[in-house]
PDB file of C-alpha atoms and ligand atoms in Angstrom:
ATOM      1  CA  MET A1480     -83.260  55.631 -14.295  1.00 92.00           C
ATOM      2  CA  LYS A1481     -82.351  52.794 -12.207  1.00 96.00           C
ATOM      3  CA  LEU A1482     -80.585  54.021  -9.088  1.00 97.00           C
ATOM      4  CA  LEU A1483     -78.974  51.809  -6.244  1.00 98.00           C
ATOM      5  CA  ILE A1484     -76.983  53.049  -2.892  1.00 98.00           C
ATOM      6  CA  MET A1485     -74.137  50.972  -2.093  1.00 98.00           C
ATOM      7  CA  SER A1486     -72.826  51.737   1.360  1.00 98.00           C
ATOM      8  CA  TYR A1487     -69.801  50.874   3.630  1.00 98.00           C
ATOM      9  CA  SER A1488     -69.420  51.959   7.229  1.00 98.00           C
ATOM     10  CA  TYR A1489     -66.847  50.954   9.586  1.00 98.00           C
ATOM     11  CA  THR A1490     -67.792  53.101  12.810  1.00 97.00           C
ATOM     12  CA  GLY A1491     -71.551  53.857  11.629  1.00 97.00           C
ATOM     13  CA  ASN A1492     -71.557  57.610   9.941  1.00 98.00           C
ATOM     14  CA  ASN A1493     -71.950  56.202   6.506  1.00 98.00           C
ATOM     15  CA  GLU A1494     -73.974  53.818   7.144  1.00 98.00           C
ATOM     16  CA  ILE A1495     -76.721  55.926   8.345  1.00 98.00           C
ATOM     17  CA  PHE A1496     -75.847  58.763   5.992  1.00 98.00           C
ATOM     18  CA  ALA A1497     -76.681  56.489   3.220  1.00 98.00           C
ATOM     19  CA  LYS A1498     -80.026  55.390   4.861  1.00 98.00           C
ATOM     20  CA  SER A1499     -81.121  58.779   4.956  1.00 98.00           C
ATOM     21  CA  ILE A1500     -80.493  59.654   1.389  1.00 98.00           C
ATOM     22  CA  ALA A1501     -81.539  56.110   0.098  1.00 98.00           C
ATOM     23  CA  GLU A1502     -84.851  57.365   1.973  1.00 98.00           C
ATOM     24  CA  LYS A1503     -85.100  60.725   0.423  1.00 97.00           C
ATOM     25  CA  LEU A1504     -85.142  59.184  -2.705  1.00 96.00           C
ATOM     26  CA  ASN A1505     -86.692  56.363  -2.024  1.00 95.00           C
ATOM     27  CA  MET A1506     -83.847  54.288  -3.958  1.00 95.00           C
ATOM     28  CA  GLU A1507     -82.517  51.043  -3.180  1.00 97.00           C
ATOM     29  CA  HIS A1508     -79.807  50.313  -0.547  1.00 98.00           C
ATOM     30  CA  ILE A1509     -77.463  47.580  -0.027  1.00 98.00           C
ATOM     31  CA  CYS A1510     -75.050  48.065   3.072  1.00 98.00           C
ATOM     32  CA  ILE A1511     -71.717  46.170   2.474  1.00 98.00           C
ATOM     33  CA  THR A1512     -70.669  43.912   5.241  1.00 98.00           C
ATOM     34  CA  GLU A1513     -67.235  41.864   5.714  1.00 98.00           C
ATOM     35  CA  ASN A1514     -66.369  37.930   6.152  1.00 90.00           C
ATOM     36  CA  LYS A1515     -63.877  38.878   8.662  1.00 94.00           C
ATOM     37  CA  LYS A1516     -63.963  41.460  11.178  1.00 96.00           C
ATOM     38  CA  ARG A1517     -62.437  44.917  11.024  1.00 98.00           C
ATOM     39  CA  THR A1518     -60.252  46.546  12.907  1.00 98.00           C
ATOM     40  CA  ILE A1519     -57.290  49.135  12.791  1.00 97.00           C
ATOM     41  CA  GLY A1520     -54.675  46.411  12.624  1.00 98.00           C
ATOM     42  CA  THR A1521     -56.700  45.414   9.155  1.00 98.00           C
ATOM     43  CA  ILE A1522     -57.071  48.607   7.354  1.00 98.00           C
ATOM     44  CA  ILE A1523     -53.461  49.314   7.531  1.00 98.00           C
ATOM     45  CA  ALA A1524     -52.425  45.714   6.601  1.00 98.00           C
ATOM     46  CA  ASP A1525     -55.110  45.568   3.687  1.00 98.00           C
ATOM     47  CA  PHE A1526     -53.052  49.464   2.652  1.00 98.00           C
ATOM     48  CA  VAL A1527     -50.203  48.091   2.707  1.00 98.00           C
ATOM     49  CA  LEU A1528     -50.150  44.664   1.113  1.00 98.00           C
ATOM     50  CA  HIS A1529     -52.951  46.154  -1.407  1.00 97.00           C
ATOM     51  CA  ARG A1530     -55.302  43.462  -0.261  1.00 97.00           C
ATOM     52  CA  THR A1531     -58.856  43.165  -1.253  1.00 98.00           C
ATOM     53  CA  PRO A1532     -61.270  42.217   1.569  1.00 98.00           C
ATOM     54  CA  GLN A1533     -63.845  39.653   0.964  1.00 98.00           C
ATOM     55  CA  THR A1534     -67.477  41.210   1.137  1.00 98.00           C
ATOM     56  CA  GLU A1535     -70.984  40.397   0.557  1.00 98.00           C
ATOM     57  CA  PRO A1536     -72.935  41.010  -1.439  1.00 98.00           C
ATOM     58  CA  SER A1537     -71.097  39.721  -4.856  1.00 98.00           C
ATOM     59  CA  PRO A1538     -70.062  42.480  -7.490  1.00 98.00           C
ATOM     60  CA  GLN A1539     -72.828  41.101  -9.464  1.00 97.00           C
ATOM     61  CA  VAL A1540     -75.900  42.751  -7.729  1.00 98.00           C
ATOM     62  CA  MET A1541     -74.573  46.020  -9.659  1.00 98.00           C
ATOM     63  CA  SER A1542     -74.880  44.692 -12.814  1.00 96.00           C
ATOM     64  CA  ASP A1543     -78.882  45.923 -13.249  1.00 92.00           C
ATOM     65  CA  TYR A1544     -78.722  49.346 -12.520  1.00 97.00           C
ATOM     66  CA  ASP A1545     -78.053  52.607 -14.618  1.00 97.00           C
ATOM     67  CA  LEU A1546     -76.046  54.617 -11.877  1.00 98.00           C
ATOM     68  CA  ILE A1547     -74.398  52.653  -8.578  1.00 98.00           C
ATOM     69  CA  ILE A1548     -73.436  55.659  -5.629  1.00 98.00           C
ATOM     70  CA  PHE A1549     -71.271  54.081  -3.120  1.00 98.00           C
ATOM     71  CA  VAL A1550     -71.200  55.914   0.234  1.00 98.00           C
ATOM     72  CA  ALA A1551     -68.273  55.262   2.090  1.00 98.00           C
ATOM     73  CA  PRO A1552     -65.247  56.731   4.923  1.00 98.00           C
ATOM     74  CA  VAL A1553     -62.240  57.805   2.924  1.00 98.00           C
ATOM     75  CA  TRP A1554     -58.889  55.869   4.780  1.00 98.00           C
ATOM     76  CA  MET A1555     -55.651  57.094   3.927  1.00 97.00           C
ATOM     77  CA  GLY A1556     -56.502  59.275   1.283  1.00 97.00           C
ATOM     78  CA  GLN A1557     -58.309  56.009  -0.714  1.00 97.00           C
ATOM     79  CA  PRO A1558     -61.553  54.792  -1.013  1.00 98.00           C
ATOM     80  CA  ALA A1559     -62.314  52.263   1.920  1.00 98.00           C
ATOM     81  CA  PHE A1560     -60.464  49.327   1.080  1.00 98.00           C
ATOM     82  CA  PRO A1561     -64.116  46.857   0.974  1.00 98.00           C
ATOM     83  CA  LEU A1562     -65.166  48.672  -2.148  1.00 98.00           C
ATOM     84  CA  ARG A1563     -62.125  46.718  -3.748  1.00 98.00           C
ATOM     85  CA  PRO A1564     -64.372  44.352  -5.215  1.00 98.00           C
ATOM     86  CA  TYR A1565     -66.982  45.781  -6.977  1.00 98.00           C
ATOM     87  CA  PHE A1566     -64.394  48.367  -8.417  1.00 98.00           C
ATOM     88  CA  ASN A1567     -62.807  45.562  -9.669  1.00 98.00           C
ATOM     89  CA  GLU A1568     -66.036  44.771 -11.064  1.00 98.00           C
ATOM     90  CA  LEU A1569     -66.504  48.253 -12.757  1.00 98.00           C
ATOM     91  CA  LYS A1570     -63.072  48.241 -13.932  1.00 98.00           C
ATOM     92  CA  LYS A1571     -64.534  44.675 -15.510  1.00 98.00           C
ATOM     93  CA  HIS A1572     -68.182  46.342 -17.290  1.00 97.00           C
ATOM     94  CA  PRO A1573     -67.496  49.674 -16.669  1.00 98.00           C
ATOM     95  CA  GLN A1574     -71.369  51.059 -15.198  1.00 98.00           C
ATOM     96  CA  LYS A1575     -71.812  54.744 -14.095  1.00 98.00           C
ATOM     97  CA  TYR A1576     -70.972  55.312 -10.320  1.00 98.00           C
ATOM     98  CA  ALA A1577     -70.399  58.009  -7.988  1.00 98.00           C
ATOM     99  CA  TYR A1578     -68.735  58.539  -4.548  1.00 98.00           C
ATOM    100  CA  ILE A1579     -69.925  59.914  -1.735  1.00 98.00           C
ATOM    101  CA  SER A1580     -68.374  59.964   1.269  1.00 98.00           C
ATOM    102  CA  LEU A1581     -68.887  61.471   5.235  1.00 98.00           C
ATOM    103  CA  SER A1582     -64.657  61.752   5.356  1.00 98.00           C
ATOM    104  CA  GLY A1583     -62.657  63.086   7.869  1.00 97.00           C
ATOM    105  CA  TYR A1584     -61.166  66.407   6.100  1.00 96.00           C
ATOM    106  CA  ALA A1585     -60.800  67.441   2.539  1.00 97.00           C
ATOM    107  CA  ASN A1586     -59.258  64.497  -0.033  1.00 98.00           C
ATOM    108  CA  PRO A1587     -58.209  66.467  -3.152  1.00 97.00           C
ATOM    109  CA  GLU A1588     -57.015  63.199  -4.544  1.00 97.00           C
ATOM    110  CA  LEU A1589     -59.985  60.953  -4.098  1.00 98.00           C
ATOM    111  CA  PRO A1590     -61.177  61.649  -7.643  1.00 98.00           C
ATOM    112  CA  SER A1591     -58.005  60.578  -9.192  1.00 98.00           C
ATOM    113  CA  LYS A1592     -57.463  57.841  -7.228  1.00 98.00           C
ATOM    114  CA  LEU A1593     -61.021  56.679  -8.123  1.00 98.00           C
ATOM    115  CA  LYS A1594     -59.936  56.905 -11.561  1.00 98.00           C
ATOM    116  CA  HIS A1595     -56.853  55.016 -11.210  1.00 98.00           C
ATOM    117  CA  ILE A1596     -58.668  52.081  -9.443  1.00 98.00           C
ATOM    118  CA  THR A1597     -62.137  51.833 -11.890  1.00 98.00           C
ATOM    119  CA  GLY A1598     -59.867  53.248 -14.820  1.00 98.00           C
ATOM    120  CA  TYR A1599     -62.905  55.753 -15.738  1.00 98.00           C
ATOM    121  CA  GLU A1600     -63.725  58.924 -13.812  1.00 98.00           C
ATOM    122  CA  ALA A1601     -66.206  58.937 -11.587  1.00 98.00           C
ATOM    123  CA  THR A1602     -69.743  60.625 -12.590  1.00 98.00           C
ATOM    124  CA  LYS A1603     -69.309  62.811  -9.502  1.00 98.00           C
ATOM    125  CA  VAL A1604     -67.333  62.808  -6.103  1.00 98.00           C
ATOM    126  CA  ILE A1605     -69.117  64.390  -3.248  1.00 98.00           C
ATOM    127  CA  GLU A1606     -67.061  64.911   0.139  1.00 98.00           C
ATOM    128  CA  LEU A1607     -68.377  66.081   3.520  1.00 98.00           C
ATOM    129  CA  HIS A1608     -65.754  66.352   6.490  1.00 97.00           C
ATOM    130  CA  ILE A1609     -66.521  65.737   9.734  1.00 97.00           C
ATOM    131  CA  ALA A1610     -63.489  68.320  10.385  1.00 97.00           C
ATOM    132  CA  ASP A1611     -66.517  70.737   9.948  1.00 96.00           C
ATOM    133  CA  LEU A1612     -68.734  69.792  12.291  1.00 96.00           C
ATOM    134  CA  LEU A1613     -66.131  69.800  15.198  1.00 96.00           C
ATOM    135  CA  PRO A1614     -65.180  73.349  16.622  1.00 94.00           C
ATOM    136  CA  PRO A1615     -62.158  74.677  15.051  1.00 92.00           C
ATOM    137  CA  GLU A1616     -60.587  75.061  18.562  1.00 95.00           C
ATOM    138  CA  PRO A1617     -59.043  72.634  19.583  1.00 94.00           C
ATOM    139  CA  LYS A1618     -57.853  71.991  16.098  1.00 94.00           C
ATOM    140  CA  PRO A1619     -59.298  68.287  14.803  1.00 95.00           C
ATOM    141  CA  THR A1620     -57.109  65.648  15.218  1.00 96.00           C
ATOM    142  CA  PRO A1621     -57.008  62.093  13.432  1.00 95.00           C
ATOM    143  CA  GLN A1622     -58.126  61.057  17.242  1.00 95.00           C
ATOM    144  CA  THR A1623     -60.968  63.380  17.435  1.00 97.00           C
ATOM    145  CA  ILE A1624     -62.325  62.939  13.983  1.00 97.00           C
ATOM    146  CA  SER A1625     -62.419  59.122  14.333  1.00 95.00           C
ATOM    147  CA  LYS A1626     -64.880  59.099  17.433  1.00 96.00           C
ATOM    148  CA  TYR A1627     -66.820  61.286  16.133  1.00 97.00           C
ATOM    149  CA  ARG A1628     -70.749  59.979  15.468  1.00 97.00           C
ATOM    150  CA  LEU A1629     -73.435  62.024  13.636  1.00 96.00           C
ATOM    151  CA  ASN A1630     -76.430  62.852  15.376  1.00 96.00           C
ATOM    152  CA  GLU A1631     -80.029  62.609  13.873  1.00 97.00           C
ATOM    153  CA  GLN A1632     -79.873  65.930  13.182  1.00 97.00           C
ATOM    154  CA  GLU A1633     -76.783  66.455  11.491  1.00 97.00           C
ATOM    155  CA  VAL A1634     -77.431  63.039   9.224  1.00 98.00           C
ATOM    156  CA  ASN A1635     -80.574  64.840   8.075  1.00 98.00           C
ATOM    157  CA  THR A1636     -79.249  67.951   6.805  1.00 98.00           C
ATOM    158  CA  LEU A1637     -76.063  66.472   5.045  1.00 98.00           C
ATOM    159  CA  ALA A1638     -77.914  63.893   3.440  1.00 98.00           C
ATOM    160  CA  LYS A1639     -80.720  66.724   2.192  1.00 98.00           C
ATOM    161  CA  GLN A1640     -78.142  69.013   1.361  1.00 98.00           C
ATOM    162  CA  THR A1641     -76.768  65.969  -1.090  1.00 98.00           C
ATOM    163  CA  VAL A1642     -79.503  64.959  -2.333  1.00 98.00           C
ATOM    164  CA  SER A1643     -80.332  68.673  -3.245  1.00 98.00           C
ATOM    165  CA  LYS A1644     -77.050  69.127  -4.934  1.00 98.00           C
ATOM    166  CA  LEU A1645     -77.496  65.827  -7.499  1.00 98.00           C
ATOM    167  CA  LYS A1646     -81.074  66.716  -8.262  1.00 98.00           C
ATOM    168  CA  GLU A1647     -79.225  70.165  -9.276  1.00 98.00           C
ATOM    169  CA  GLU A1648     -76.708  68.788 -10.996  1.00 97.00           C
ATOM    170  CA  ARG A1649     -78.683  66.094 -12.803  1.00 97.00           C
ATOM    171  CA  ILE A1650     -76.808  63.529 -11.645  1.00 97.00           C
ATOM    172  CA  ILE A1651     -79.702  61.528 -10.558  1.00 95.00           C
TER     173      ILE A1651
HETATM  174  C1  LIG B1428     -57.297  54.106   9.444  1.00 73.71           C
HETATM  175  C2  LIG B1428     -58.808  54.994   9.227  1.00 73.71           C
HETATM  176  C3  LIG B1428     -57.959  55.994   8.385  1.00 73.71           C
HETATM  177  C4  LIG B1428     -58.526  57.234   7.954  1.00 73.71           C
HETATM  178  N1  LIG B1428     -57.541  58.107   7.217  1.00 73.71           N
HETATM  179  C5  LIG B1428     -58.787  58.982   6.569  1.00 73.71           C
HETATM  180  C6  LIG B1428     -58.437  59.910   5.664  1.00 73.71           C
HETATM  181  O1  LIG B1428     -57.345  59.717   4.765  1.00 73.71           O
HETATM  182  N2  LIG B1428     -58.959  60.831   4.967  1.00 73.71           N
HETATM  183  C7  LIG B1428     -59.830  61.118   5.740  1.00 73.71           C
HETATM  184  O2  LIG B1428     -60.675  62.260   5.373  1.00 73.71           O
HETATM  185  N3  LIG B1428     -60.546  60.400   6.904  1.00 73.71           N
HETATM  186  C8  LIG B1428     -59.845  59.515   6.889  1.00 73.71           C
HETATM  187  N4  LIG B1428     -60.218  58.855   7.972  1.00 73.71           N
HETATM  188  C9  LIG B1428     -61.477  59.130   9.191  1.00 73.71           C
HETATM  189  C10 LIG B1428     -62.807  58.565   8.686  1.00 73.71           C
HETATM  190  O3  LIG B1428     -63.198  58.870   7.288  1.00 73.71           O
HETATM  191  C11 LIG B1428     -64.193  58.980   9.137  1.00 73.71           C
HETATM  192  O4  LIG B1428     -63.588  59.195  10.979  1.00 73.71           O
HETATM  193  C12 LIG B1428     -64.992  58.625   8.549  1.00 73.71           C
HETATM  194  O5  LIG B1428     -66.121  59.643   9.270  1.00 73.71           O
HETATM  195  C13 LIG B1428     -65.653  57.007   8.664  1.00 73.71           C
HETATM  196  O6  LIG B1428     -66.634  56.918   8.716  1.00 73.71           O
HETATM  197  P1  LIG B1428     -67.541  55.445   8.999  1.00 73.71           P
HETATM  198  O7  LIG B1428     -67.850  55.972  10.636  1.00 73.71           O
HETATM  199  O8  LIG B1428     -68.616  55.598   7.952  1.00 73.71           O
HETATM  200  O9  LIG B1428     -66.504  54.405   9.191  1.00 73.71           O
HETATM  201  C14 LIG B1428     -59.538  57.606   8.271  1.00 73.71           C
HETATM  202  C15 LIG B1428     -60.002  56.819   9.488  1.00 73.71           C
HETATM  203  C16 LIG B1428     -59.413  55.955  10.077  1.00 73.71           C
HETATM  204  C17 LIG B1428     -60.388  54.536  10.715  1.00 73.71           C
END
């Protein structure tokens, strides 16, 4: 099975997480980058205006693979917007995909959002939550969650758990 990890990260968490998963599985890993500088302002503007950002590489890089594993944050309950060009491509040319996210907290609508965007269900959706890494008190807030950066040990543990889950469920 030919596998590809495509990751996007704004503050770094999902990038090191994706890198660790790719290393453990000895898989190809592509980091999605944007032509314009991303800010909180452009996240809100893309949300409101439903814009598709300009990214690298071209979505055609996905064409050769049996499963694309996206690793990226959730923004406003949705997959991070720099993934839109790739989901648009999947809508035109369906391929098996999974979405793994190191997000802030549980986003129960994520699988249905993915289905809505691509036109079909993801093979697997896995969410890991920053809120679970923070002490319960004081209660995690969007600010404390957004500031949180994973350390090496946390990345390693979460990546190991994720790889085991993917193997146990025979996704890979
Ligand atoms: C503008 C913005 C909106 C966010 N919205 C959500 C959300 O709806 N659900 C969630 O679980 N986390 C949300 N988060 C938290 C991020 O998913 C979380 O901080 C993630 O670890 C960031 O990943 P990154 O470091 O790879 O960019 C949001 C973060 C930002 C900056």
